[in-house]
Amino acid sequence: MPLTPHLPLSKILCRVAGVIICLGAAVVISLFIVVKCTRQPFSPPDTSQWQTGDVFFSAGNAWQSTIVRAFGGESIDRSTHCGFILINHGQPMLVHMSTEYNQITAETIDQYAQVNDVSSIKAMRFTPPLDTIALRRYLQYNLSINRPFDHRFSHSDTTQFYCTELIIQALLAQQRTEPAHLLNLKFIYPADLETLPSLRPLQ
């Protein structure tokens, strides 16, 4: 009886990798379907207490949000993106690292909700509060140079940021050390940022 030849190790590893990729894709697709079937219409937030330096968190229905939930183990109503609130002539602007534009951007709430297909936005505030003059200057500088989005999610490369990285780098620029330990994580999810004791929900 002829012996069945053994598969080379490289082919076995390729097949295993293929199965893992397929399973991961299935999880993402399943979660995307669940999100789309259970999505809630956007309800504008109460901005009466919002101030420059507050941090916004949003829960979204877009594919990027689905990826964050799939790999971060987040539930459907958990935050999947974040950025800073900048009050400009009485109007709240949401300053964040955008995957849609591949760079930092500033949008009104309506613009942000439409472009990012969000279902909710909430705000939190650092205690003690940030130096808002320094923060405004920091954000305006980043906007002026069109700071690119960090698709490699590398914390060692400070020429590019992703959403939570923008917030952490802004705090470090003000000698705030409370988020420094998060840089040890491979990827910093919005939910990780929400766990900072100095970041509290608005009442």
Tab-separated table of C-alpha atoms in Angstrom, residues 1 9 12 27 46 86 90 135 159 163 166:
chain	number	residue	atom	x	y	z
A	1	MET	CA	0.000	0.000	0.000
A	9	LEU	CA	5.363	22.302	7.236
A	12	ILE	CA	0.390	23.141	6.958
A	27	VAL	CA	-16.542	37.025	13.511
A	46	ASP	CA	-26.708	67.511	25.222
A	86	LEU	CA	-12.972	72.287	20.930
A	90	GLY	CA	-19.781	78.865	20.862
A	135	LEU	CA	-4.528	72.371	24.235
A	159	THR	CA	4.632	61.788	13.571
A	163	CYS	CA	-7.649	58.346	17.986
A	166	LEU	CA	-3.858	61.893	19.919
